[in-house]
């Protein structure tokens, strides 16, 4: 088995200034829609890199749920500029996009289809090293071997997976996370909770990932609602918690909550199902489904005990964990099912995901979810019928009894 993390991880307030100590000649900075510029963090990054003696170029405007097209444009910009450092700052989207750009920068002849197969990347670091600076407290892509890229022509999100794309340097500076809007705080927080829980019950969990996952779960449980309500000390703790969850799942991998979130995210014409909201809605249903596996059931019970929930039996503890996660969703204004999924991932009386379209696409979406890279490490392997039932349960908020 393998356990891989960035070579260096800088954390704590002001750690963004560690960029001054990078050694190199040229750095390209990849960022998103403008919040990092508005809050002054982009200027600090550029200033620090210039102080390190580097020539700096920006690649801005990476969209949420980054596309294959954006990735290819960024790789082309890198080939022209020839950086020896790629520095990605922002939410999961610019960091994920920059990871994929890195591969196509170093290997222009590579195709996106080649990278979809898990752990199939060519050997990176032939031209550049990678530094990631997250501004949200959820994806933990700054410490993971994953990147999620959307093929909009197919309406499918692809999780790219390879230890090669684990960043060399991660800077986990809570100052950046303090600027998150409330809704983003909720969605990214439940994404992190899902990472930690799926890592703990994954078939690839081990002694190195278990303590990271459990501690992250406890930190998120204790701090997410307070962070959502504007407590900045709790917000800072959440930034660390999501990173610990990332260390766990990058090495233990994930499960079908993520498979379902990836394959429903861009599948419907109404709008995207925001990744963190999808995870939050699907997690309680998947826990009930996976609990038919005896080992997974005991591990869910471990989680419940660890965060102080009560139950005389394993089944009672699992039910308490499911109830607690659903209550967290309610407190964070996240819907409990797709039938109440409103614009922007908030609770609504009427879903923006059309019921008829959902049912029409159900067989295809279920098949895509089963084929997702995250399914292999799930404690139960669903067949087509079970995956369709799970997705219907997530739409209508049905009980899981199979």
Short mmCIF file of C-alpha atoms in Angstrom, two decimals:
data_model
loop_
_atom_site.label_atom_id
_atom_site.label_comp_id
_atom_site.label_asym_id
_atom_site.label_seq_id
_atom_site.Cartn_x
_atom_site.Cartn_y
_atom_site.Cartn_z
CA UNK A 1 0.00 0.00 0.00
CA UNK A 2 1.03 3.59 -0.54
CA UNK A 3 0.56 6.79 1.49
CA UNK A 4 1.34 10.01 -0.40
CA UNK A 5 1.10 13.64 0.70
CA UNK A 6 2.67 16.91 -0.50
CA UNK A 7 6.34 17.24 0.33
CA UNK A 8 5.67 20.46 2.28
CA UNK A 9 2.47 21.70 3.87
CA UNK A 10 2.40 25.21 5.34
CA UNK A 11 -0.56 26.05 7.56
CA UNK A 12 -1.78 28.86 9.77
CA UNK A 13 -2.59 32.51 9.23
CA UNK A 14 -0.19 34.29 6.90
CA UNK A 15 1.31 31.07 5.53
CA UNK A 16 0.63 32.35 2.00
CA UNK A 17 3.84 34.35 2.43
CA UNK A 18 5.83 31.10 2.30
CA UNK A 19 5.67 31.54 -1.49
CA UNK A 20 8.66 33.88 -1.08
CA UNK A 21 10.78 30.81 -0.40
CA UNK A 22 10.00 28.88 -3.60
CA UNK A 23 12.99 28.40 -5.89
CA UNK A 24 12.43 28.86 -9.61
CA UNK A 25 12.52 31.18 -12.63
CA UNK A 26 8.93 31.33 -13.88
CA UNK A 27 5.56 30.76 -12.22
CA UNK A 28 2.11 30.64 -13.79
CA UNK A 29 -0.72 31.40 -11.38
CA UNK A 30 -4.05 29.67 -12.14
CA UNK A 31 -7.15 31.13 -10.52
CA UNK A 32 -10.91 31.37 -10.83
CA UNK A 33 -13.58 34.00 -11.25
CA UNK A 34 -12.18 36.95 -9.36
CA UNK A 35 -12.73 36.60 -5.61
CA UNK A 36 -9.02 36.05 -4.97
CA UNK A 37 -8.30 39.29 -6.85
CA UNK A 38 -11.09 41.22 -5.06
CA UNK A 39 -9.83 40.22 -1.62
CA UNK A 40 -6.19 41.02 -2.44
CA UNK A 41 -4.87 37.46 -2.22
CA UNK A 42 -3.91 37.26 -5.90
CA UNK A 43 -1.76 40.37 -5.55
CA UNK A 44 -0.08 38.84 -2.50
CA UNK A 45 0.66 35.64 -4.42
CA UNK A 46 2.15 37.56 -7.36
CA UNK A 47 4.13 39.84 -5.03
CA UNK A 48 5.53 36.89 -3.07
CA UNK A 49 6.54 35.03 -6.21
CA UNK A 50 8.25 38.11 -7.62
CA UNK A 51 10.06 38.52 -4.30
CA UNK A 52 11.24 34.92 -4.82
CA UNK A 53 12.82 36.16 -8.06
CA UNK A 54 10.31 34.67 -10.50
CA UNK A 55 8.69 36.01 -13.63
CA UNK A 56 4.92 35.61 -13.16
CA UNK A 57 2.03 35.11 -15.59
CA UNK A 58 -1.67 34.75 -14.73
CA UNK A 59 -4.25 32.35 -16.12
CA UNK A 60 -7.58 33.64 -14.80
CA UNK A 61 -11.24 32.80 -15.18
CA UNK A 62 -11.38 29.06 -14.48
CA UNK A 63 -15.10 28.33 -14.16
CA UNK A 64 -16.83 26.29 -11.44
CA UNK A 65 -16.81 22.63 -12.54
CA UNK A 66 -13.90 23.26 -14.95
CA UNK A 67 -14.23 21.99 -18.50
CA UNK A 68 -11.92 20.00 -20.73
CA UNK A 69 -11.81 23.12 -22.97
CA UNK A 70 -10.49 25.33 -20.14
CA UNK A 71 -7.91 22.71 -19.25
CA UNK A 72 -6.61 22.61 -22.82
CA UNK A 73 -6.45 26.43 -23.01
CA UNK A 74 -4.46 26.54 -19.79
CA UNK A 75 -2.06 23.86 -20.97
CA UNK A 76 -1.46 25.85 -24.16
CA UNK A 77 -0.71 28.99 -22.11
CA UNK A 78 1.77 26.97 -20.05
CA UNK A 79 3.49 25.62 -23.15
CA UNK A 80 3.99 29.19 -24.40
CA UNK A 81 5.22 30.58 -21.06
CA UNK A 82 7.21 27.50 -19.94
CA UNK A 83 6.89 27.87 -16.15
CA UNK A 84 8.84 25.74 -13.70
CA UNK A 85 6.18 26.38 -11.01
CA UNK A 86 2.42 26.07 -11.39
CA UNK A 87 0.68 27.88 -8.51
CA UNK A 88 -3.09 27.36 -8.23
CA UNK A 89 -5.15 29.52 -5.86
CA UNK A 90 -8.87 29.48 -5.14
CA UNK A 91 -11.55 26.84 -4.69
CA UNK A 92 -11.34 23.28 -5.88
CA UNK A 93 -12.06 24.26 -9.48
CA UNK A 94 -8.91 26.25 -10.36
CA UNK A 95 -6.69 23.81 -8.46
CA UNK A 96 -8.28 20.78 -10.15
CA UNK A 97 -8.05 22.48 -13.54
CA UNK A 98 -4.40 23.37 -12.98
CA UNK A 99 -3.57 19.75 -12.09
CA UNK A 100 -4.97 18.57 -15.43
CA UNK A 101 -3.28 21.47 -17.29
CA UNK A 102 0.00 20.34 -15.75
CA UNK A 103 -0.30 16.91 -17.40
CA UNK A 104 -1.06 18.36 -20.85
CA UNK A 105 1.68 20.98 -20.47
CA UNK A 106 4.28 18.30 -19.90
CA UNK A 107 2.75 15.80 -22.35
CA UNK A 108 1.04 17.72 -25.22
CA UNK A 109 0.41 14.50 -27.13
CA UNK A 110 -1.66 13.06 -24.27
CA UNK A 111 -5.46 12.90 -24.70
CA UNK A 112 -8.13 13.48 -22.07
CA UNK A 113 -9.45 9.96 -22.72
CA UNK A 114 -6.05 8.53 -21.71
CA UNK A 115 -6.19 10.25 -18.31
CA UNK A 116 -9.69 9.03 -17.41
CA UNK A 117 -8.31 5.60 -16.46
CA UNK A 118 -7.35 5.84 -12.76
CA UNK A 119 -3.62 5.98 -11.99
CA UNK A 120 -2.59 6.17 -15.63
CA UNK A 121 -0.84 9.56 -15.75
CA UNK A 122 2.63 9.84 -17.28
CA UNK A 123 5.49 10.81 -14.96
CA UNK A 124 5.12 14.52 -14.12
CA UNK A 125 7.68 17.07 -12.82
CA UNK A 126 9.63 16.96 -16.07
CA UNK A 127 9.02 20.69 -16.55
CA UNK A 128 7.30 22.07 -13.44
CA UNK A 129 6.41 21.60 -9.80
CA UNK A 130 3.00 22.38 -8.33
CA UNK A 131 1.82 24.52 -5.40
CA UNK A 132 -1.84 24.63 -4.31
CA UNK A 133 -3.47 27.29 -2.12
CA UNK A 134 -7.14 26.55 -1.28
CA UNK A 135 -9.63 29.31 -0.48
CA UNK A 136 -12.52 26.96 0.38
CA UNK A 137 -12.79 24.34 3.11
CA UNK A 138 -13.99 21.26 1.28
CA UNK A 139 -12.30 19.62 -1.68
CA UNK A 140 -8.81 19.33 -0.07
CA UNK A 141 -7.44 19.08 -3.59
CA UNK A 142 -4.30 20.78 -2.25
CA UNK A 143 -3.26 17.45 -0.70
CA UNK A 144 -4.95 14.88 -2.94
CA UNK A 145 -4.21 12.74 -5.95
CA UNK A 146 -7.52 13.78 -7.56
CA UNK A 147 -8.87 16.31 -10.02
CA UNK A 148 -12.49 16.51 -11.21
CA UNK A 149 -12.98 17.76 -14.77
CA UNK A 150 -16.31 18.02 -16.62
CA UNK A 151 -16.88 16.94 -20.20
CA UNK A 152 -19.87 19.15 -21.04
CA UNK A 153 -20.49 17.45 -24.38
CA UNK A 154 -21.15 14.18 -22.56
CA UNK A 155 -22.60 15.80 -19.41
CA UNK A 156 -20.21 13.78 -17.24
CA UNK A 157 -17.79 14.76 -14.48
CA UNK A 158 -14.62 12.68 -14.55
CA UNK A 159 -12.53 12.20 -11.41
CA UNK A 160 -8.93 11.99 -12.60
CA UNK A 161 -6.81 10.03 -10.15
CA UNK A 162 -3.05 9.64 -9.94
CA UNK A 163 -0.46 10.13 -7.19
CA UNK A 164 1.52 12.15 -9.77
CA UNK A 165 -0.91 15.07 -9.37
CA UNK A 166 -0.53 15.32 -5.60
CA UNK A 167 0.90 18.84 -5.22
CA UNK A 168 4.50 19.34 -4.15
CA UNK A 169 3.57 22.20 -1.82
CA UNK A 170 0.25 22.96 -0.10
CA UNK A 171 -0.45 26.25 1.66
CA UNK A 172 -3.47 25.98 3.98
CA UNK A 173 -3.95 29.60 5.08
CA UNK A 174 -7.25 30.15 6.93
CA UNK A 175 -7.28 33.86 6.03
CA UNK A 176 -8.51 32.86 2.57
CA UNK A 177 -11.35 30.69 3.89
CA UNK A 178 -12.68 33.50 6.08
CA UNK A 179 -14.02 35.18 2.92
CA UNK A 180 -16.30 32.28 1.94
CA UNK A 181 -20.01 33.11 1.62
CA UNK A 182 -22.37 31.22 3.93
CA UNK A 183 -23.79 28.86 1.30
CA UNK A 184 -20.32 27.87 0.09
CA UNK A 185 -19.29 27.26 3.71
CA UNK A 186 -22.18 24.79 4.05
CA UNK A 187 -21.60 22.90 0.79
CA UNK A 188 -17.82 22.63 1.11
CA UNK A 189 -18.14 21.59 4.75
CA UNK A 190 -20.45 18.69 3.93
CA UNK A 191 -18.15 17.73 1.05
CA UNK A 192 -15.35 17.44 3.60
CA UNK A 193 -17.56 15.42 5.96
CA UNK A 194 -18.34 13.02 3.11
CA UNK A 195 -14.63 12.69 2.28
CA UNK A 196 -13.80 11.70 5.84
CA UNK A 197 -16.69 9.26 6.30
CA UNK A 198 -16.15 7.56 2.93
CA UNK A 199 -12.41 7.27 3.62
CA UNK A 200 -13.07 5.64 7.01
CA UNK A 201 -15.31 2.90 5.55
CA UNK A 202 -13.43 2.48 2.25
CA UNK A 203 -12.11 -0.97 1.45
CA UNK A 204 -8.64 0.64 1.24
CA UNK A 205 -8.67 2.31 4.67
CA UNK A 206 -5.60 1.61 6.81
CA UNK A 207 -3.87 2.56 10.05
CA UNK A 208 -2.45 5.66 8.39
CA UNK A 209 -5.79 7.01 7.10
CA UNK A 210 -8.15 6.04 9.95
CA UNK A 211 -6.95 8.59 12.56
CA UNK A 212 -6.99 11.40 9.99
CA UNK A 213 -10.53 10.52 8.93
CA UNK A 214 -11.92 10.21 12.48
CA UNK A 215 -10.32 13.42 13.71
CA UNK A 216 -11.58 15.29 10.65
CA UNK A 217 -15.13 13.98 11.24
CA UNK A 218 -15.07 15.18 14.85
CA UNK A 219 -13.66 18.60 13.90
CA UNK A 220 -16.27 19.08 11.17
CA UNK A 221 -19.10 17.93 13.43
CA UNK A 222 -17.98 20.38 16.13
CA UNK A 223 -17.24 23.37 13.89
CA UNK A 224 -19.28 23.40 10.67
CA UNK A 225 -22.49 24.96 12.01
CA UNK A 226 -20.49 27.56 13.97
CA UNK A 227 -18.44 28.33 10.86
CA UNK A 228 -21.67 28.65 8.85
CA UNK A 229 -22.97 31.14 11.44
CA UNK A 230 -19.84 33.30 11.07
CA UNK A 231 -17.57 32.12 13.90
CA UNK A 232 -14.12 32.72 12.38
CA UNK A 233 -12.24 30.55 14.88
CA UNK A 234 -14.49 27.66 13.80
CA UNK A 235 -13.94 28.67 10.16
CA UNK A 236 -10.19 28.38 10.70
CA UNK A 237 -10.63 24.94 12.29
CA UNK A 238 -12.75 23.83 9.33
CA UNK A 239 -9.92 24.77 6.96
CA UNK A 240 -7.64 22.36 8.82
CA UNK A 241 -10.34 19.69 9.14
CA UNK A 242 -11.04 19.54 5.40
CA UNK A 243 -7.31 19.16 4.75
CA UNK A 244 -7.06 16.22 7.18
CA UNK A 245 -10.08 14.64 5.45
CA UNK A 246 -8.27 15.10 2.14
CA UNK A 247 -5.13 13.38 3.44
CA UNK A 248 -7.33 10.43 4.44
CA UNK A 249 -9.34 10.04 1.24
CA UNK A 250 -6.46 10.70 -1.12
CA UNK A 251 -4.90 7.51 0.22
CA UNK A 252 -7.95 5.43 1.24
CA UNK A 253 -10.05 6.61 -1.73
CA UNK A 254 -13.81 7.23 -1.64
CA UNK A 255 -17.11 5.47 -2.36
CA UNK A 256 -20.41 5.68 -4.19
CA UNK A 257 -21.60 8.93 -2.61
CA UNK A 258 -18.97 10.53 -4.80
CA UNK A 259 -19.73 8.26 -7.75
CA UNK A 260 -23.35 9.41 -7.64
CA UNK A 261 -22.42 13.06 -7.12
CA UNK A 262 -20.01 13.00 -10.07
CA UNK A 263 -22.52 11.44 -12.43
CA UNK A 264 -25.59 13.46 -11.43
CA UNK A 265 -23.75 16.78 -11.21
CA UNK A 266 -23.89 17.79 -14.88
CA UNK A 267 -26.47 15.30 -16.19
CA UNK A 268 -29.65 17.40 -16.17
CA UNK A 269 -30.80 20.42 -18.13
CA UNK A 270 -32.31 22.26 -15.12
CA UNK A 271 -28.92 23.16 -13.65
CA UNK A 272 -25.86 21.59 -12.02
CA UNK A 273 -26.31 19.74 -8.77
CA UNK A 274 -23.58 21.41 -6.73
CA UNK A 275 -21.05 18.79 -5.66
CA UNK A 276 -21.08 19.46 -1.91
CA UNK A 277 -24.88 19.61 -1.81
CA UNK A 278 -25.09 16.35 -3.77
CA UNK A 279 -22.78 14.63 -1.29
CA UNK A 280 -24.79 15.98 1.64
CA UNK A 281 -28.06 14.67 0.17
CA UNK A 282 -26.74 11.26 -0.85
CA UNK A 283 -24.53 10.42 2.17
CA UNK A 284 -27.32 9.33 4.58
CA UNK A 285 -28.86 7.04 1.93
CA UNK A 286 -25.51 5.44 1.08
CA UNK A 287 -24.70 4.86 4.75
CA UNK A 288 -27.96 2.90 5.11
CA UNK A 289 -27.16 0.93 1.94
CA UNK A 290 -23.53 0.21 2.89
CA UNK A 291 -24.50 -0.82 6.44
CA UNK A 292 -25.62 -4.20 5.05
CA UNK A 293 -21.86 -4.87 4.88
CA UNK A 294 -20.87 -6.02 8.39
CA UNK A 295 -17.46 -4.33 8.50
CA UNK A 296 -18.84 -1.05 7.17
CA UNK A 297 -21.66 -1.20 9.74
CA UNK A 298 -19.17 -1.48 12.62
CA UNK A 299 -17.12 1.40 11.24
CA UNK A 300 -20.17 3.67 10.92
CA UNK A 301 -20.94 2.77 14.54
CA UNK A 302 -17.34 3.73 15.45
CA UNK A 303 -17.92 7.15 13.88
CA UNK A 304 -21.17 7.63 15.79
CA UNK A 305 -19.50 6.79 19.12
CA UNK A 306 -16.50 9.00 18.33
CA UNK A 307 -18.67 12.09 17.89
CA UNK A 308 -20.72 11.32 21.01
CA UNK A 309 -23.92 9.86 19.57
CA UNK A 310 -25.91 7.34 21.59
CA UNK A 311 -27.12 3.85 20.73
CA UNK A 312 -27.24 0.46 22.44
CA UNK A 313 -26.62 -1.51 19.25
CA UNK A 314 -24.70 -1.07 16.01
CA UNK A 315 -27.96 -0.47 14.16
CA UNK A 316 -29.05 2.21 16.65
CA UNK A 317 -25.69 3.96 16.32
CA UNK A 318 -25.93 3.92 12.51
CA UNK A 319 -29.46 5.35 12.65
CA UNK A 320 -28.21 8.04 15.05
CA UNK A 321 -25.40 8.94 12.61
CA UNK A 322 -27.85 9.17 9.70
CA UNK A 323 -30.22 11.33 11.77
CA UNK A 324 -27.35 13.60 12.84
CA UNK A 325 -26.18 14.13 9.23
CA UNK A 326 -29.72 14.92 8.10
CA UNK A 327 -30.05 17.40 10.97
CA UNK A 328 -26.78 19.05 9.93
CA UNK A 329 -28.21 19.44 6.41
CA UNK A 330 -31.33 21.07 7.84
CA UNK A 331 -29.27 23.49 9.93
CA UNK A 332 -27.18 24.40 6.86
CA UNK A 333 -30.24 24.92 4.59
CA UNK A 334 -29.21 21.99 2.37
CA UNK A 335 -32.09 19.93 0.93
CA UNK A 336 -32.53 16.34 2.09
CA UNK A 337 -33.44 15.13 -1.39
CA UNK A 338 -33.25 16.17 -5.05
CA UNK A 339 -37.03 16.79 -5.11
CA UNK A 340 -36.34 19.81 -2.86
CA UNK A 341 -33.14 20.92 -4.60
CA UNK A 342 -33.43 24.64 -5.36
CA UNK A 343 -31.19 26.93 -7.40
CA UNK A 344 -27.78 27.26 -5.80
CA UNK A 345 -28.21 24.06 -3.81
CA UNK A 346 -30.60 25.39 -1.16
CA UNK A 347 -33.84 23.94 0.18
CA UNK A 348 -36.86 24.67 -2.06
CA UNK A 349 -40.45 23.49 -2.39
CA UNK A 350 -39.93 22.64 -6.05
CA UNK A 351 -36.78 21.11 -7.54
CA UNK A 352 -34.92 22.65 -10.46
CA UNK A 353 -34.15 19.05 -11.53
CA UNK A 354 -37.14 17.93 -13.58
CA UNK A 355 -38.64 14.68 -12.27
CA UNK A 356 -39.47 13.31 -15.73
CA UNK A 357 -35.97 14.04 -17.06
CA UNK A 358 -34.45 12.45 -13.94
CA UNK A 359 -36.43 9.25 -14.44
CA UNK A 360 -35.69 9.15 -18.19
CA UNK A 361 -31.96 9.47 -17.61
CA UNK A 362 -31.90 7.22 -14.53
CA UNK A 363 -30.58 4.02 -16.22
CA UNK A 364 -27.76 5.89 -17.96
CA UNK A 365 -26.80 7.91 -14.89
CA UNK A 366 -26.83 4.75 -12.75
CA UNK A 367 -24.58 2.93 -15.23
CA UNK A 368 -22.17 5.88 -15.29
CA UNK A 369 -22.09 5.98 -11.48
CA UNK A 370 -21.24 2.28 -11.28
CA UNK A 371 -18.39 2.88 -13.76
CA UNK A 372 -17.06 5.88 -11.77
CA UNK A 373 -13.53 5.63 -10.39
CA UNK A 374 -14.81 5.96 -6.79
CA UNK A 375 -17.07 2.88 -6.90
CA UNK A 376 -14.31 0.28 -6.62
CA UNK A 377 -13.41 1.14 -3.00
CA UNK A 378 -17.01 1.30 -1.75
CA UNK A 379 -17.85 -1.39 0.89
CA UNK A 380 -20.76 -2.73 -1.22
CA UNK A 381 -20.67 -3.06 -4.99
CA UNK A 382 -24.08 -2.04 -6.36
CA UNK A 383 -25.58 -3.62 -9.45
CA UNK A 384 -27.64 -1.63 -11.96
CA UNK A 385 -30.94 -2.23 -10.17
CA UNK A 386 -29.53 -1.22 -6.76
CA UNK A 387 -27.90 1.95 -8.12
CA UNK A 388 -31.16 2.99 -9.79
CA UNK A 389 -33.01 2.37 -6.49
CA UNK A 390 -30.40 4.42 -4.60
CA UNK A 391 -30.71 7.34 -6.99
CA UNK A 392 -34.52 7.21 -6.81
CA UNK A 393 -34.27 7.18 -3.01
CA UNK A 394 -32.12 10.29 -3.23
CA UNK A 395 -34.67 12.00 -5.48
CA UNK A 396 -37.77 11.17 -3.45
CA UNK A 397 -36.18 10.78 0.04
CA UNK A 398 -37.20 7.11 0.24
CA UNK A 399 -36.15 4.59 2.88
CA UNK A 400 -33.33 2.17 1.94
CA UNK A 401 -34.30 -1.47 2.57
CA UNK A 402 -32.17 -3.41 0.08
#
